Amino acid sequence: MDFQVKFTVNDKIFLKDPENSVLGRQIIKNAIDLIYRIGFESFTFKKLAIEINTTEATIYRYFENKHRLLLYILNWYWSYMSFLIMFKLQNIEDNKSKLETIIHLLTHELPESSGTLDYNKKYLNHIVIAESSKVYLVKDIQEINKDEVFKPYKELCLMIAQIITSYNPSYKYPRSLSSTLIETSHYEQFFIHNLPRLTDVSPENRNEFTAMFLNDLVFKALL
Amino acid sequence: MDFQVKFTVNDKIFLKDPENSVLGRQIIKNAIDLIYRIGFESFTFKKLAIEINTTEATIYRYFENKHRLLLYILNWYWSYMSFLIMFKLQNIEDNKSKLETIIHLLTHELPESSGTLDYNKKYLNHIVIAESSKVYLVKDIQEINKDEVFKPYKELCLMIAQIITSYNPSYKYPRSLSSTLIETSHYEQFFIHNLPRLTDVSPENRNEFTAMFLNDLVFKALL
DNA sequence: TAACAACAATAGTATTACTATTTAAGTTCA
DNA sequence: TGAACTTAAATAGTAATACTATTGTTGTTA
C-alpha cells in the first residue's frame, strides 16, 4: 500500500499555493532541509533561493516572509499528526490504548513514507521540536491568530482533549493537559539531546524516555 | 525592610560586566523595557542605543550579540527565582506546602521590590514567558552550553527536583517533572493570554488557572 | 606629568529582509 | 493563428540590521 496524503492549508498563510507548482513544492521540500541544517534564525530566502537555483524575489511571491513559511510547514505537520492519530486509532476501542498510541506518535519520529515528492520526515520532526514555538512566541501573535492560522494546532489539541475526556469524564483540564502533552513531548526530546541535566534520561532509555515520562504523567493525572 | 540582591552572572555571557558601570546597568534595564515593548525579534542594539543616548558600538562592547544579552537577563531571572524559592521556603516544613509555594511563584508575577535601580519585574516576567525558550532553541546550543551559561537554569531545576524527591522518594522523574513544571508554567500563561483554546481557562479563574492546573498535575503525579 | 589602560564614539561593511519594475511564458478565444 | 490577457519569474534595486576596525577621550598610577 502506498498513498499520498494532501492537506488543505489555510490560504492566508501563503501568497501563492506552493502545492500547485513544481517550484512551490521544491521551495517547501528544500526549506525543510535547509532549516534543519542551519536553524531558523540563520535561514534566509536568499540561501533557499541558491539551493533551488532561483531568486529571492521568486520565493517572496509564495510567502510574505520566512515566518509564514515556517507556519506553513507546521500547519502541514499539525494536520499530518491529526491524520496519523485518526488513522492509527481506527480499530482501537480502549481509551487507554488510544492515549498510549498518541503519546507514542508524539514522542517518536514520523513514519517515513515512500512517496518521492514527500518531505523528509526526520528533518520535519527535528524542526517541529526545535522551531515550532517560534511561530507563536512572537509579538504580533494576536494579529496573526486572527487569520486562523493556528486552527490545525487547536484541532489537534481538541482531538486529544476529547479522548482525555472519554477516558476520564471528570477530569477538569483536558485541553491544558493536551497542549502540555504536545509541548512537553517536544521540549523533553530537545532537552534529552541538548540539556540532559534537565531530565532524568539515562543512556539505556534515551529513545523511550519521553514516552515513559509522559505515560506516567498523563495516566496519573487521569486516575 | 528593603534590600538589593546581587547575583554573579557567569562572565562568559558578557564581554564587560554591565553591573560595573552606570551605562551597563542602563543597558540591562532599558533592554528589558524595550524587549517587552517590541519583542525579541524586532529588538536591535541600534534601537536600544537610541533609547539610552549612546551608540550601537558601545553596547557591542558589553555583549557579543543580542542573544547573549537575553541570556544575561534570563540568567538573572533564574538566579532570582532560585533565591526567591529558597527565601520563601525558609520556615516551611511540609514538602507539600513547599511545592505549592514553588508553583505559586512560577505562575504569578514576580514581587516588585522598591529599589530604584531594580529591573521592572512585570516586564521581566513577560520576557521570561514569551522569550526564554529562544535562548536554548538555537542551532549552536551545544557550543553555547559548553560555557555553562545554563547553570542557573539547571540549578533551579535541580532544586525543585530535590523537593519533589523529598515529597515522594520513589518518584522516577523528578528532574523532568521539574523542567516540565517550569516550562509549562510559562507557556500555559502565554496560551491563556494569546491562544486560550489550547487551555481550559475561564474568565473567572484567569489569574489562578495555571497554578490550579499545575497543582493538580504535580500532586497527582507524585501520589 | 608621562605612560598606558579603559572607555566610548565615528565611520564604516556585509548581510538581510523586502519591493518595484520588467521580462518571459502560457492561455483563451475571436 | 495571433492579439489580449493572465500568470510566473527574474532583475535590480532600497532600507534596515548585525557587526567591526579605527580613532579619540578620559581616568589612573608610577
Coordinates of C-alpha atoms (C1' of nucleotides) in Angstrom, one line a residue:
Chain A
M1 CA 0.0 0.0 0.0
D2 CA 1.3 3.4 -0.9
F3 CA -0.6 6.7 -0.9
Q4 CA 0.0 10.4 -0.8
V5 CA -1.9 12.5 1.8
K6 CA -2.7 16.1 0.9
F7 CA -3.9 18.7 3.4
T8 CA -5.6 21.9 2.7
V9 CA -3.5 24.6 4.3
N10 CA -5.3 27.9 5.2
D11 CA -4.7 30.1 2.2
K12 CA -3.9 33.2 4.3
I13 CA -0.6 31.6 5.1
F14 CA 0.8 31.8 1.6
L15 CA 0.5 34.3 -1.3
K16 CA 0.6 31.6 -3.9
D17 CA -0.1 27.9 -3.1
P18 CA 3.2 26.1 -3.2
E19 CA 1.3 22.8 -3.8
N20 CA 0.3 24.0 -7.2
S21 CA 3.7 24.2 -8.9
V22 CA 6.9 22.2 -9.1
L23 CA 8.8 25.2 -7.9
G24 CA 6.4 25.7 -5.0
R25 CA 6.9 22.1 -3.8
Q26 CA 10.7 22.5 -4.2
I27 CA 10.5 25.5 -2.0
I28 CA 8.9 23.6 0.8
K29 CA 11.0 20.5 0.5
N30 CA 14.3 22.4 0.4
A31 CA 13.1 24.8 3.1
I32 CA 12.7 21.9 5.5
D33 CA 16.1 20.6 4.6
L34 CA 17.8 24.0 5.0
I35 CA 16.0 24.9 8.3
Y36 CA 17.1 21.5 9.6
R37 CA 20.7 22.1 8.6
I38 CA 21.2 25.7 9.6
G39 CA 18.4 26.5 12.0
F40 CA 15.5 29.0 11.6
E41 CA 17.5 32.1 12.7
S42 CA 20.2 31.6 10.0
F43 CA 17.7 30.5 7.4
T44 CA 17.0 33.2 4.7
F45 CA 15.1 33.3 1.4
K46 CA 18.4 34.2 -0.3
K47 CA 20.1 30.9 0.9
L48 CA 17.0 28.9 0.0
A49 CA 16.9 30.5 -3.5
I50 CA 20.6 29.5 -4.1
E51 CA 19.7 25.9 -3.1
I52 CA 17.0 25.6 -5.7
N53 CA 18.6 27.8 -8.3
T54 CA 16.1 30.6 -8.3
T55 CA 15.9 34.1 -6.8
E56 CA 14.8 35.5 -3.5
A57 CA 12.0 37.5 -5.2
T58 CA 10.5 34.3 -6.6
I59 CA 10.2 32.9 -3.1
Y60 CA 8.6 36.1 -1.9
R61 CA 5.9 35.5 -4.4
Y62 CA 4.9 32.4 -2.5
F63 CA 5.4 33.6 1.1
E64 CA 5.3 37.0 2.7
N65 CA 8.3 36.2 4.9
K66 CA 10.1 33.3 6.5
H67 CA 7.8 33.2 9.5
R68 CA 4.9 32.4 7.2
L69 CA 6.9 29.7 5.5
L70 CA 7.6 28.1 8.9
L71 CA 3.9 28.4 9.8
Y72 CA 3.1 26.6 6.5
I73 CA 5.4 23.7 7.4
L74 CA 3.9 23.5 10.9
N75 CA 0.4 23.6 9.6
W76 CA 1.3 20.7 7.5
Y77 CA 2.8 18.9 10.5
W78 CA -0.2 19.5 12.8
S79 CA -2.6 18.3 10.0
Y80 CA -0.5 15.3 9.3
M81 CA -0.3 14.4 13.0
S82 CA -4.0 14.7 13.4
F83 CA -4.4 12.4 10.4
L84 CA -1.9 9.9 11.7
I85 CA -3.7 9.8 15.1
M86 CA -7.1 9.3 13.5
F87 CA -5.6 6.6 11.2
K88 CA -3.8 4.7 14.0
L89 CA -6.8 4.9 16.4
Q90 CA -9.2 3.3 13.8
N91 CA -9.6 -0.1 15.4
I92 CA -8.7 0.7 18.9
E93 CA -11.6 0.6 21.3
D94 CA -9.8 1.1 24.7
N95 CA -9.3 4.7 25.6
K96 CA -6.1 3.9 27.5
S97 CA -4.6 2.3 24.4
K98 CA -5.7 5.3 22.4
L99 CA -3.8 7.7 24.7
E100 CA -0.8 5.4 24.7
T101 CA -0.8 5.4 20.9
I102 CA -1.0 9.2 20.8
I103 CA 2.0 9.5 23.2
H104 CA 4.0 7.1 21.1
L105 CA 3.3 9.1 18.0
L106 CA 4.2 12.4 19.6
T107 CA 7.5 11.1 21.0
H108 CA 8.9 9.2 18.1
E109 CA 10.0 10.1 14.6
L110 CA 7.2 10.3 12.0
P111 CA 6.8 7.2 9.9
E112 CA 8.8 7.6 6.6
S113 CA 6.5 7.2 3.5
S114 CA 7.8 6.1 0.2
G115 CA 6.4 8.9 -2.0
T116 CA 9.4 10.6 -3.7
L117 CA 8.0 14.1 -3.5
D118 CA 7.3 13.7 0.2
Y119 CA 9.0 15.7 2.8
N120 CA 11.9 14.4 4.8
K121 CA 10.2 13.2 8.0
K122 CA 13.3 13.0 10.1
Y123 CA 14.1 16.7 9.3
L124 CA 10.5 17.7 9.8
N125 CA 10.4 16.1 13.2
H126 CA 13.6 18.0 14.1
I127 CA 12.1 21.3 13.0
V128 CA 8.9 20.7 15.0
I129 CA 10.9 20.0 18.1
A130 CA 13.4 22.9 17.8
E131 CA 11.5 25.6 15.9
S132 CA 7.7 25.2 16.4
S133 CA 7.3 27.5 19.4
K134 CA 8.9 30.3 17.3
V135 CA 5.7 30.6 15.3
Y136 CA 3.6 31.6 18.2
L137 CA 6.1 33.2 20.6
V138 CA 6.0 36.5 18.6
K139 CA 4.9 40.0 19.4
D140 CA 2.1 40.1 16.8
I141 CA 0.6 36.7 17.8
Q142 CA -2.8 38.3 18.3
E143 CA -2.8 39.8 14.8
I144 CA -1.6 36.6 13.2
N145 CA -4.1 34.5 15.1
K146 CA -7.0 36.4 13.5
D147 CA -6.3 34.6 10.2
E148 CA -7.0 31.3 11.9
V149 CA -3.5 30.0 11.0
F150 CA -3.3 28.0 14.3
K151 CA -6.5 26.1 13.6
P152 CA -4.8 22.8 12.9
Y153 CA -2.9 23.1 16.2
K154 CA -6.1 23.8 18.0
E155 CA -7.9 20.9 16.3
L156 CA -5.1 18.5 17.2
C157 CA -5.2 19.8 20.8
L158 CA -9.0 19.4 20.9
M159 CA -9.0 15.9 19.4
I160 CA -6.6 14.7 22.1
A161 CA -8.6 16.6 24.7
Q162 CA -11.8 14.7 23.6
I163 CA -10.1 11.3 24.1
I164 CA -8.8 12.5 27.5
T165 CA -12.4 13.3 28.4
S166 CA -13.6 10.0 27.2
Y167 CA -11.0 8.3 29.3
N168 CA -11.9 10.3 32.4
P169 CA -15.1 12.5 32.1
S170 CA -14.5 14.1 35.4
Y171 CA -11.0 15.5 34.6
K172 CA -11.1 19.2 34.7
Y173 CA -8.2 20.2 32.4
P174 CA -8.4 18.2 29.2
R175 CA -7.2 20.9 26.8
S176 CA -4.4 22.1 29.0
L177 CA -3.3 18.6 29.5
S178 CA -3.4 18.1 25.8
S179 CA -1.4 21.2 25.0
T180 CA 1.0 20.3 27.8
L181 CA 1.4 16.8 26.3
I182 CA 2.2 18.2 22.8
E183 CA 4.6 20.9 24.1
T184 CA 6.3 18.6 26.6
S185 CA 6.8 15.9 24.1
H186 CA 8.8 18.4 22.0
Y187 CA 11.0 20.1 24.6
E188 CA 11.7 17.0 26.6
Q189 CA 13.1 15.5 23.4
F190 CA 15.1 18.6 22.9
F191 CA 16.4 18.6 26.4
I192 CA 17.4 14.9 26.2
H193 CA 19.7 15.7 23.3
N194 CA 20.9 19.1 24.3
L195 CA 20.4 19.8 28.1
P196 CA 20.0 16.3 29.5
R197 CA 20.5 17.5 33.1
L198 CA 17.0 19.0 32.9
T199 CA 15.7 15.4 32.5
D200 CA 16.1 12.0 34.1
V201 CA 17.2 10.3 30.9
S202 CA 19.8 7.6 31.0
P203 CA 21.9 6.2 28.1
E204 CA 19.8 3.0 28.0
N205 CA 16.3 4.6 27.8
R206 CA 17.1 7.5 25.5
N207 CA 14.6 6.5 22.8
E208 CA 11.8 5.6 25.1
F209 CA 12.3 8.1 27.9
T210 CA 9.9 10.9 26.8
A211 CA 7.1 8.3 26.2
M212 CA 7.7 6.7 29.6
F213 CA 7.7 10.0 31.4
L214 CA 4.6 11.2 29.6
N215 CA 2.7 8.0 30.1
D216 CA 3.4 8.1 33.8
L217 CA 2.4 11.8 34.0
V218 CA -0.8 11.6 31.9
F219 CA -2.3 8.4 33.4
K220 CA -1.6 9.5 37.0
A221 CA -3.3 12.8 36.1
L222 CA -6.3 11.0 34.8
L223 CA -6.7 8.5 37.6
Chain B
M1 CA 12.8 46.0 55.1
D2 CA 14.4 46.9 51.9
F3 CA 17.4 45.3 50.3
Q4 CA 19.1 44.7 46.9
V5 CA 20.0 41.3 45.8
K6 CA 23.0 40.8 43.5
F7 CA 23.8 37.7 41.5
T8 CA 27.0 36.7 40.0
V9 CA 26.4 36.0 36.3
N10 CA 28.8 33.7 34.5
D11 CA 31.4 36.1 33.0
K12 CA 31.4 34.2 29.7
I13 CA 28.0 35.7 28.9
F14 CA 29.2 39.3 28.7
L15 CA 32.4 41.0 27.3
K16 CA 32.3 43.7 30.0
D17 CA 30.3 43.3 33.2
P18 CA 27.2 45.6 32.9
E19 CA 26.9 45.6 36.7
N20 CA 30.1 47.6 37.0
S21 CA 29.1 50.8 35.3
V22 CA 26.1 53.1 35.2
L23 CA 25.9 52.7 31.4
G24 CA 26.0 48.9 31.8
R25 CA 23.1 48.9 34.3
Q26 CA 21.2 51.3 31.9
I27 CA 21.7 48.8 29.1
I28 CA 20.1 46.0 31.0
K29 CA 17.2 48.0 32.4
N30 CA 16.3 49.5 29.1
A31 CA 16.8 46.3 27.2
I32 CA 14.2 44.7 29.4
D33 CA 11.8 47.6 28.8
L34 CA 12.5 47.5 25.0
I35 CA 12.2 43.7 24.6
Y36 CA 9.0 43.9 26.5
R37 CA 7.7 46.6 24.2
I38 CA 8.7 45.4 20.8
G39 CA 9.6 41.7 21.2
F40 CA 13.0 40.0 20.9
E41 CA 12.9 39.6 17.1
S42 CA 12.4 43.3 16.5
F43 CA 14.8 44.3 19.3
T44 CA 18.2 45.6 18.0
F45 CA 21.2 47.2 19.6
K46 CA 20.6 50.2 17.4
K47 CA 17.2 50.8 18.9
L48 CA 18.5 50.2 22.4
A49 CA 21.3 52.6 21.8
I50 CA 18.9 55.4 20.8
E51 CA 16.8 54.7 24.0
I52 CA 19.8 55.4 26.2
N53 CA 21.5 58.0 24.1
T54 CA 24.6 56.0 23.1
T55 CA 25.8 54.1 20.1
E56 CA 25.5 50.6 18.9
A57 CA 29.2 50.0 19.2
T58 CA 29.1 50.8 22.8
I59 CA 26.6 48.1 23.5
Y60 CA 28.7 45.7 21.5
R61 CA 31.5 46.3 24.0
Y62 CA 29.2 44.8 26.7
F63 CA 27.6 41.9 24.7
E64 CA 28.7 40.0 21.7
N65 CA 25.2 40.0 20.3
K66 CA 21.5 40.3 21.3
H67 CA 21.3 36.6 22.1
R68 CA 23.9 37.0 24.8
L69 CA 22.1 40.0 26.3
L70 CA 18.9 37.9 26.5
L71 CA 20.8 35.1 28.1
Y72 CA 22.2 37.6 30.7
I73 CA 18.6 38.7 31.5
L74 CA 17.5 35.1 31.9
N75 CA 20.5 34.1 34.0
W76 CA 19.5 36.9 36.3
Y77 CA 15.9 35.6 36.3
W78 CA 16.8 32.0 37.0
S79 CA 19.1 33.1 39.8
Y80 CA 16.5 35.4 41.3
M81 CA 13.8 32.7 41.1
S82 CA 16.1 30.3 42.9
F83 CA 16.8 32.9 45.6
L84 CA 13.1 33.7 45.9
I85 CA 12.2 30.0 46.3
M86 CA 14.9 29.5 49.0
F87 CA 13.8 32.6 50.8
K88 CA 10.1 31.7 50.7
L89 CA 10.7 28.1 51.8
Q90 CA 12.7 29.1 54.9
N91 CA 10.1 28.3 57.5
I92 CA 8.1 25.8 55.7
E93 CA 8.5 22.2 56.9
D94 CA 5.8 20.4 54.9
N95 CA 7.0 19.3 51.5
K96 CA 3.5 19.7 50.0
S97 CA 3.4 23.3 51.1
K98 CA 6.9 23.8 49.6
L99 CA 5.8 22.6 46.2
E100 CA 2.6 24.7 46.4
T101 CA 4.7 27.7 47.2
I102 CA 7.0 27.0 44.2
I103 CA 4.1 26.6 41.8
H104 CA 2.7 29.9 43.1
L105 CA 6.0 31.7 42.5
L106 CA 6.3 30.2 39.0
T107 CA 2.8 31.1 37.9
H108 CA 2.5 34.7 39.3
E109 CA 4.2 38.0 38.6
L110 CA 7.5 38.5 40.5
P111 CA 7.2 40.6 43.6
E112 CA 8.0 44.2 42.9
S113 CA 10.8 45.5 45.1
S114 CA 11.3 49.1 45.9
G115 CA 14.9 49.6 44.8
T116 CA 15.0 52.3 42.2
L117 CA 17.8 50.7 40.1
D118 CA 15.9 47.4 40.1
Y119 CA 14.5 45.9 36.9
N120 CA 10.8 46.2 36.0
K121 CA 9.5 42.8 37.3
K122 CA 6.3 42.9 35.3
Y123 CA 8.3 43.3 32.1
L124 CA 10.8 40.7 33.2
N125 CA 8.0 38.2 33.8
H126 CA 6.6 38.9 30.4
I127 CA 10.0 38.3 28.8
V128 CA 10.6 35.1 30.6
I129 CA 7.2 33.8 29.4
A130 CA 7.5 34.9 25.8
E131 CA 11.2 34.8 25.0
S132 CA 13.0 32.4 27.3
S133 CA 12.9 29.4 25.1
K134 CA 14.6 31.4 22.3
V135 CA 17.9 31.2 24.3
Y136 CA 18.1 27.5 24.1
L137 CA 16.2 26.7 20.9
V138 CA 19.1 27.6 18.7
K139 CA 21.3 25.7 16.3
D140 CA 24.5 26.2 18.3
I141 CA 23.1 25.2 21.7
Q142 CA 25.8 22.5 22.2
E143 CA 28.5 25.1 21.6
I144 CA 26.9 27.7 23.9
N145 CA 26.2 25.2 26.6
K146 CA 29.9 24.5 27.0
D147 CA 30.3 27.9 28.7
E148 CA 28.0 26.7 31.4
V149 CA 25.6 29.6 30.7
F150 CA 22.6 27.5 31.6
K151 CA 23.9 26.6 35.0
P152 CA 21.4 28.8 36.9
Y153 CA 18.5 27.1 35.0
K154 CA 19.9 23.7 35.8
E155 CA 20.3 24.6 39.4
L156 CA 16.8 25.9 39.6
C157 CA 15.6 22.7 38.0
L158 CA 17.6 20.6 40.4
M159 CA 16.5 22.5 43.5
I160 CA 12.8 21.8 42.6
A161 CA 13.7 18.2 41.7
Q162 CA 15.1 17.7 45.2
I163 CA 12.0 18.9 46.9
I164 CA 10.0 16.6 44.6
T165 CA 12.2 13.7 45.7
S166 CA 11.7 14.7 49.4
Y167 CA 8.0 14.7 48.9
N168 CA 8.0 11.3 47.1
P169 CA 11.3 9.4 47.2
S170 CA 10.0 6.7 44.8
Y171 CA 9.0 9.1 42.0
K172 CA 11.2 8.3 39.0
Y173 CA 11.2 11.5 37.0
P174 CA 12.0 14.4 39.5
R175 CA 14.1 16.5 37.1
S176 CA 11.8 16.0 34.1
L177 CA 8.8 16.9 36.2
S178 CA 10.7 19.9 37.4
S179 CA 11.6 21.2 33.9
T180 CA 8.1 20.4 32.8
L181 CA 6.8 22.5 35.7
I182 CA 8.9 25.4 34.8
E183 CA 8.2 25.3 31.1
T184 CA 4.5 24.6 31.4
S185 CA 4.1 27.4 33.8
H186 CA 5.4 29.7 31.1
Y187 CA 3.6 28.6 28.0
E188 CA 0.3 27.9 29.7
Q189 CA 0.4 31.5 30.9
F190 CA 1.2 32.5 27.3
F191 CA -1.6 30.4 25.9
I192 CA -4.1 31.8 28.4
H193 CA -3.5 35.3 27.0
N194 CA -3.0 34.5 23.4
L195 CA -4.3 31.1 22.4
P196 CA -6.9 30.3 25.1
R197 CA -8.4 27.5 23.1
L198 CA -5.3 25.5 24.0
T199 CA -6.3 25.7 27.6
D200 CA -9.4 25.2 29.8
V201 CA -9.2 28.8 31.2
S202 CA -12.4 30.7 32.0
P203 CA -12.8 34.4 32.6
E204 CA -13.3 33.9 36.3
N205 CA -10.1 31.9 37.0
R206 CA -7.7 33.6 34.6
N207 CA -5.2 34.6 37.3
E208 CA -5.2 31.3 39.2
F209 CA -5.7 28.9 36.3
T210 CA -2.1 27.9 35.6
A211 CA -1.5 27.3 39.4
M212 CA -4.6 25.2 39.7
F213 CA -3.8 23.1 36.7
L214 CA -0.2 22.6 37.8
N215 CA -1.1 21.8 41.4
D216 CA -3.5 19.1 40.1
L217 CA -0.9 17.7 37.7
V218 CA 2.1 17.7 40.0
F219 CA 0.4 16.2 43.1
K220 CA -1.4 13.5 41.2
A221 CA 2.0 12.6 39.5
L222 CA 3.5 12.4 43.0
L223 CA 0.8 10.3 44.7
Chain C
dT1 C1' 53.3 64.5 34.1
dA2 C1' 54.2 60.7 31.0
dA3 C1' 52.6 56.2 30.1
dC4 C1' 49.0 53.4 29.5
dA5 C1' 44.8 51.4 30.2
dA6 C1' 39.8 51.6 29.9
dC7 C1' 36.0 53.5 27.7
dA8 C1' 33.1 55.2 24.2
dA9 C1' 32.3 57.4 19.6
dT10 C1' 32.9 57.6 14.5
dA11 C1' 32.5 55.6 10.5
dG12 C1' 32.4 52.2 8.2
dT13 C1' 30.9 46.9 5.7
dA14 C1' 28.4 42.7 4.6
dT15 C1' 24.2 40.7 5.0
dT16 C1' 19.3 40.5 5.5
dA17 C1' 14.5 41.4 4.6
dC18 C1' 11.8 43.1 1.4
dT19 C1' 9.9 45.7 -3.1
dA20 C1' 9.1 47.9 -7.7
dT21 C1' 9.5 47.0 -12.2
dT22 C1' 10.5 44.4 -16.2
dT23 C1' 10.6 40.3 -19.0
dA24 C1' 9.0 35.8 -20.3
dA25 C1' 5.8 32.1 -20.7
dG26 C1' 1.5 30.2 -21.1
dT27 C1' -4.0 30.6 -22.0
dT28 C1' -8.0 32.0 -24.0
dC29 C1' -10.9 32.9 -27.6
dA30 C1' -12.4 35.6 -32.0
Chain D
dT1 C1' -3.5 31.8 -36.0
dG2 C1' -2.5 35.5 -33.2
dA3 C1' -4.0 39.5 -30.3
dA4 C1' -5.4 40.1 -25.5
dC5 C1' -4.9 38.7 -21.2
dT6 C1' -3.2 36.4 -17.3
dT7 C1' 0.4 34.3 -14.6
dA8 C1' 5.2 33.4 -13.4
dA9 C1' 9.7 34.5 -12.5
dA10 C1' 13.9 37.4 -13.0
dT11 C1' 16.4 42.0 -12.5
dA12 C1' 17.7 45.4 -9.8
dG13 C1' 17.2 47.7 -6.6
dT14 C1' 16.5 50.0 -1.1
dA15 C1' 16.3 50.4 3.9
dA16 C1' 17.4 48.2 7.9
dT17 C1' 20.2 45.0 10.6
dA18 C1' 24.3 42.9 12.6
dC19 C1' 28.7 43.5 13.4
dT20 C1' 33.8 45.6 13.1
dA21 C1' 38.0 48.5 12.6
dT22 C1' 39.8 52.5 14.0
dT23 C1' 40.3 56.7 16.4
dG24 C1' 39.6 59.8 20.1
dT25 C1' 38.9 60.7 25.1
dT26 C1' 39.1 60.2 29.9
dG27 C1' 41.0 58.4 34.0
dT28 C1' 44.7 56.2 36.7
dT29 C1' 49.1 55.3 38.5
dA30 C1' 54.1 55.4 38.7

